[in-house]
Short mmCIF file of C-alpha atoms in Angstrom, two decimals:
data_model
loop_
_atom_site.label_atom_id
_atom_site.label_comp_id
_atom_site.label_asym_id
_atom_site.label_seq_id
_atom_site.Cartn_x
_atom_site.Cartn_y
_atom_site.Cartn_z
CA UNK L 1 72.98 91.22 99.69
CA UNK L 2 73.28 93.61 96.73
CA UNK L 3 72.26 97.27 96.86
CA UNK L 4 72.81 100.38 94.84
CA UNK L 5 72.38 103.20 97.34
CA UNK L 6 72.84 104.06 100.97
CA UNK L 7 69.07 104.35 101.46
CA UNK L 8 68.60 100.68 100.50
CA UNK L 9 70.92 99.60 103.28
CA UNK L 10 69.31 102.00 105.71
CA UNK L 11 65.76 100.85 105.07
CA UNK L 12 66.55 97.16 105.52
CA UNK L 13 69.41 97.06 107.99
CA UNK L 14 70.83 100.03 109.84
CA UNK L 15 67.52 101.55 110.97
CA UNK L 16 66.80 98.23 112.65
CA UNK L 17 69.30 99.16 115.37
CA UNK L 18 67.96 102.66 115.96
CA UNK L 19 65.15 101.68 118.39
CA UNK L 20 67.65 99.68 120.46
CA UNK L 21 70.01 102.68 120.55
CA UNK L 22 67.22 104.87 121.90
CA UNK L 23 66.82 102.68 124.96
CA UNK L 24 69.97 104.15 126.53
CA UNK L 25 69.93 107.46 128.35
CA UNK L 26 70.88 110.48 126.25
CA UNK L 27 73.35 111.44 128.98
CA UNK L 28 75.47 108.45 127.96
CA UNK L 29 75.61 109.66 124.37
CA UNK L 30 76.40 113.22 125.46
CA UNK L 31 79.40 111.96 127.43
CA UNK L 32 80.35 109.85 124.41
CA UNK L 33 80.30 112.93 122.18
CA UNK L 34 82.52 114.87 124.58
CA UNK L 35 85.01 112.00 124.84
CA UNK L 36 84.98 111.52 121.06
CA UNK L 37 85.78 115.17 120.40
CA UNK L 38 88.60 115.18 122.97
CA UNK L 39 90.10 112.02 121.50
CA UNK L 40 89.79 113.45 117.99
CA UNK L 41 91.76 116.58 118.90
CA UNK L 42 94.46 114.67 120.81
CA UNK L 43 94.82 112.00 118.12
CA UNK L 44 95.07 114.57 115.33
CA UNK L 45 97.62 116.68 117.18
CA UNK L 46 99.70 113.74 118.41
CA UNK L 47 99.96 111.96 115.08
CA UNK L 48 100.70 115.22 113.26
CA UNK L 49 103.66 115.70 115.60
CA UNK L 50 104.76 112.12 114.96
CA UNK L 51 104.68 112.63 111.18
CA UNK L 52 106.67 115.87 111.48
CA UNK L 53 109.23 114.14 113.71
CA UNK L 54 109.58 111.25 111.25
CA UNK L 55 110.07 113.72 108.41
CA UNK L 56 112.95 115.44 110.21
CA UNK L 57 114.53 112.24 111.55
CA UNK L 58 117.48 111.12 109.43
CA UNK L 59 118.67 108.18 111.53
CA UNK L 60 115.79 105.83 110.63
CA UNK L 61 116.21 103.73 107.50
CA UNK L 62 113.85 105.01 104.78
CA UNK L 63 111.78 101.79 104.33
CA UNK L 64 111.24 101.55 108.08
CA UNK L 65 110.29 105.22 108.16
CA UNK L 66 107.72 104.62 105.40
CA UNK L 67 106.11 101.88 107.48
CA UNK L 68 105.95 104.11 110.54
CA UNK L 69 104.49 106.94 108.47
CA UNK L 70 101.79 104.62 107.14
CA UNK L 71 100.86 103.62 110.68
CA UNK L 72 100.81 107.24 111.84
CA UNK L 73 98.66 108.20 108.84
CA UNK L 74 96.00 105.65 109.74
CA UNK L 75 95.90 107.00 113.29
CA UNK L 76 95.74 110.56 111.94
CA UNK L 77 92.76 109.70 109.73
CA UNK L 78 91.07 108.12 112.72
CA UNK L 79 91.39 111.43 114.54
CA UNK L 80 90.32 113.49 111.52
CA UNK L 81 87.51 111.31 110.14
CA UNK L 82 86.49 108.33 112.29
CA UNK L 83 86.16 110.04 115.66
CA UNK L 84 84.16 113.00 114.26
CA UNK L 85 81.85 110.48 112.57
CA UNK L 86 81.57 108.66 115.88
CA UNK L 87 80.52 111.94 117.52
CA UNK L 88 78.00 112.66 114.76
CA UNK L 89 76.70 109.10 115.10
CA UNK L 90 75.85 109.76 118.75
CA UNK L 91 74.45 113.21 117.95
CA UNK L 92 71.90 111.69 115.58
CA UNK L 93 70.63 109.55 118.46
CA UNK L 94 70.45 112.56 120.78
CA UNK L 95 68.63 114.67 118.17
CA UNK L 96 66.40 111.72 117.14
CA UNK L 97 67.22 111.77 113.43
CA UNK L 98 67.05 108.10 112.31
CA UNK L 99 67.64 108.71 108.59
CA UNK L 100 70.88 110.62 109.11
CA UNK L 101 71.78 108.17 111.86
CA UNK L 102 71.63 105.38 109.31
CA UNK L 103 73.83 107.10 106.71
CA UNK L 104 76.42 108.16 109.30
CA UNK L 105 76.41 104.69 110.86
CA UNK L 106 77.25 103.05 107.53
CA UNK L 107 79.93 105.64 106.69
CA UNK L 108 81.45 105.37 110.16
CA UNK L 109 81.46 101.58 110.03
CA UNK L 110 83.08 101.26 106.60
CA UNK L 111 85.77 103.90 107.14
CA UNK L 112 86.63 102.65 110.63
CA UNK L 113 86.99 99.03 109.48
CA UNK L 114 89.07 100.15 106.49
CA UNK L 115 91.52 102.10 108.67
CA UNK L 116 91.58 99.35 111.30
CA UNK L 117 92.51 96.81 108.61
CA UNK L 118 95.30 99.05 107.27
CA UNK L 119 96.62 99.60 110.78
CA UNK L 120 96.61 95.89 111.63
CA UNK L 121 98.33 94.88 108.39
CA UNK L 122 100.91 97.66 108.80
CA UNK L 123 101.75 96.46 112.31
CA UNK L 124 102.32 92.96 110.93
CA UNK L 125 104.47 94.39 108.11
CA UNK L 126 106.59 96.31 110.64
CA UNK L 127 107.11 93.07 112.57
CA UNK L 128 108.27 91.34 109.38
CA UNK L 129 110.58 94.27 108.63
CA UNK L 130 112.19 94.00 112.08
CA UNK L 131 112.51 90.22 111.62
CA UNK L 132 114.31 90.68 108.30
CA UNK L 133 116.55 93.39 109.75
CA UNK L 134 117.61 91.11 112.59
CA UNK L 135 118.21 87.93 110.60
CA UNK L 136 119.51 89.33 107.30
CA UNK L 137 121.84 91.87 108.96
CA UNK L 138 124.07 93.28 106.20
CA UNK L 139 121.87 91.88 103.42
CA UNK L 140 118.85 93.73 104.82
CA UNK L 141 119.69 97.04 103.10
CA UNK L 142 120.30 95.20 99.83
CA UNK L 143 116.90 93.49 99.79
CA UNK L 144 114.61 95.95 101.59
CA UNK L 145 114.36 99.06 99.43
CA UNK L 146 112.09 102.08 99.80
CA UNK L 147 110.37 101.51 96.45
CA UNK L 148 109.47 97.93 97.34
CA UNK L 149 108.10 98.92 100.72
CA UNK L 150 106.01 101.73 99.21
CA UNK L 151 104.56 99.28 96.66
CA UNK L 152 103.66 96.87 99.46
CA UNK L 153 101.99 99.66 101.43
CA UNK L 154 99.95 100.79 98.41
CA UNK L 155 98.78 97.21 97.85
CA UNK L 156 97.84 96.90 101.52
CA UNK L 157 95.76 100.09 101.43
CA UNK L 158 93.99 98.98 98.23
CA UNK L 159 93.24 95.50 99.59
CA UNK L 160 91.91 96.98 102.82
CA UNK L 161 89.61 99.29 100.83
CA UNK L 162 88.35 96.40 98.69
CA UNK L 163 87.74 94.27 101.77
CA UNK L 164 85.86 97.04 103.55
CA UNK L 165 83.76 97.70 100.43
CA UNK L 166 82.91 94.00 100.04
CA UNK L 167 80.44 94.52 102.91
CA UNK L 168 78.06 96.08 100.38
CA UNK L 169 78.06 93.01 98.11
CA UNK L 170 78.50 89.98 100.34
CA UNK L 171 78.66 90.39 104.09
CA UNK L 172 79.45 86.74 104.73
CA UNK L 173 82.57 86.89 102.57
CA UNK L 174 83.47 90.18 104.24
CA UNK L 175 83.17 88.62 107.69
CA UNK L 176 85.04 85.41 106.86
CA UNK L 177 87.89 87.11 104.97
CA UNK L 178 88.21 89.70 107.74
CA UNK L 179 88.46 86.99 110.39
CA UNK L 180 91.10 85.11 108.38
CA UNK L 181 93.13 88.26 107.78
CA UNK L 182 92.98 89.24 111.44
CA UNK L 183 94.09 85.76 112.50
CA UNK L 184 97.05 85.80 110.10
CA UNK L 185 98.20 89.26 111.23
CA UNK L 186 97.79 88.40 114.92
CA UNK L 187 99.81 85.22 114.31
CA UNK L 188 102.64 86.75 112.26
CA UNK L 189 103.33 89.69 114.58
CA UNK L 190 104.11 87.78 117.82
CA UNK L 191 105.98 85.04 115.93
CA UNK L 192 108.35 87.59 114.38
CA UNK L 193 109.09 89.29 117.68
CA UNK L 194 109.43 85.93 119.44
CA UNK L 195 112.03 84.88 116.88
CA UNK L 196 113.90 88.17 117.42
CA UNK L 197 113.76 87.68 121.19
CA UNK L 198 115.19 84.17 120.94
CA UNK L 199 117.93 85.37 118.61
CA UNK L 200 118.91 88.12 121.05
CA UNK L 201 119.05 85.64 123.92
CA UNK L 202 121.34 83.36 121.91
CA UNK L 203 123.53 86.33 121.05
CA UNK L 204 123.81 87.36 124.71
CA UNK L 205 124.63 83.78 125.68
CA UNK L 206 127.42 83.65 123.09
CA UNK L 207 128.92 86.88 124.43
CA UNK L 208 128.78 85.61 128.01
CA UNK L 209 130.56 82.40 126.98
CA UNK L 210 133.60 84.32 125.72
CA UNK L 211 136.83 84.21 127.81
CA UNK L 212 136.84 86.38 130.92
CA UNK L 213 139.62 88.64 129.60
CA UNK L 214 137.67 89.41 126.46
CA UNK L 215 134.50 89.99 128.43
CA UNK L 216 136.11 92.47 130.81
CA UNK L 217 137.93 94.35 128.09
CA UNK L 218 134.78 94.50 125.96
CA UNK L 219 132.93 96.10 128.84
CA UNK L 220 135.39 98.99 129.24
CA UNK L 221 134.62 100.90 126.02
CA UNK L 222 130.89 100.33 126.56
CA UNK L 223 131.22 102.37 129.76
CA UNK L 224 133.06 105.06 127.82
CA UNK L 225 130.37 105.10 125.11
CA UNK L 226 127.67 105.35 127.77
CA UNK L 227 129.52 108.32 129.27
CA UNK L 228 129.97 109.99 125.89
CA UNK L 229 126.26 109.66 125.06
CA UNK L 230 124.59 110.36 128.39
CA UNK L 231 127.11 112.66 130.09
CA UNK L 232 128.96 114.62 127.39
CA UNK L 233 130.10 117.30 129.85
CA UNK L 234 131.97 114.76 131.96
CA UNK L 235 133.17 112.63 129.08
CA UNK L 236 136.43 114.39 128.23
CA UNK L 237 137.84 114.40 131.75
CA UNK L 238 136.89 110.78 132.41
CA UNK L 239 138.24 109.61 129.07
CA UNK L 240 141.58 111.39 129.59
CA UNK L 241 142.07 109.85 133.02
CA UNK L 242 141.09 106.42 131.77
CA UNK L 243 143.53 106.53 128.86
CA UNK L 244 146.40 107.06 131.29
CA UNK L 245 145.50 103.88 133.22
CA UNK L 246 144.68 101.56 130.30
CA UNK L 247 147.46 100.23 128.02
CA UNK L 248 147.17 101.00 124.33
CA UNK L 249 147.05 97.30 123.40
CA UNK L 250 144.04 96.74 125.65
CA UNK L 251 142.25 99.73 124.15
CA UNK L 252 142.61 98.41 120.61
CA UNK L 253 141.50 94.97 121.76
CA UNK L 254 138.47 96.53 123.41
CA UNK L 255 137.40 98.35 120.27
CA UNK L 256 137.83 95.22 118.17
CA UNK L 257 135.74 93.23 120.62
CA UNK L 258 133.05 95.88 120.72
CA UNK L 259 132.84 96.09 116.94
CA UNK L 260 132.64 92.33 116.67
CA UNK L 261 129.88 92.16 119.28
CA UNK L 262 127.79 94.90 117.67
CA UNK L 263 128.24 93.42 114.23
CA UNK L 264 126.66 90.11 115.24
#
């Protein structure tokens, strides 16, 4: 179906659902408005805090941080735009304003599907990023650069906007392409994490198959690192006493074993 204005869509499609919406009690829509406003405030505040935390965090690799920021931005826009539109959508039913109901319904539907598509594709991209980080290891930082990730994110946002807008020209293509895209994303994400899980299990099995001496000595510095990280006030005393009981040769062997294990 081809149309040139929002009123064309309203007169032939969206208003068709208005009589069915009126069959529900207005109390239901009032509760929906209250819940929508509460969710809007909490989503906006929470995702703003997440973006500020990501901005200050220096330990996350920049491409991975860009992916997380993209995901947080979609959630922020949901709190700022989608949920207020959802509340207005219910208000038009309560106030019995079918014409505005139609316009808000179309706006709410297109923006919500656009942001949902961006969010779903970003989640799949994050899964691919984690897969590459696990399997490429040292080559990961050589191949995955911030500029490349930003370009991918821009393309994803543009494609999501084009897909959401295709509803105005051909709804069948919009539905079919959306179903295919959702299937691909829902397939890629678990496959990537399943591959990572299997790789971690193989890695743990390889460590457990090492000789008993190496296993015991490798475990000693891990305890020290755990103490240094979680109990810094008790770390110095415990480390001093431990150094007196452990030979220097074993300590160097322990560090070598730990570095080798973490490097795998």
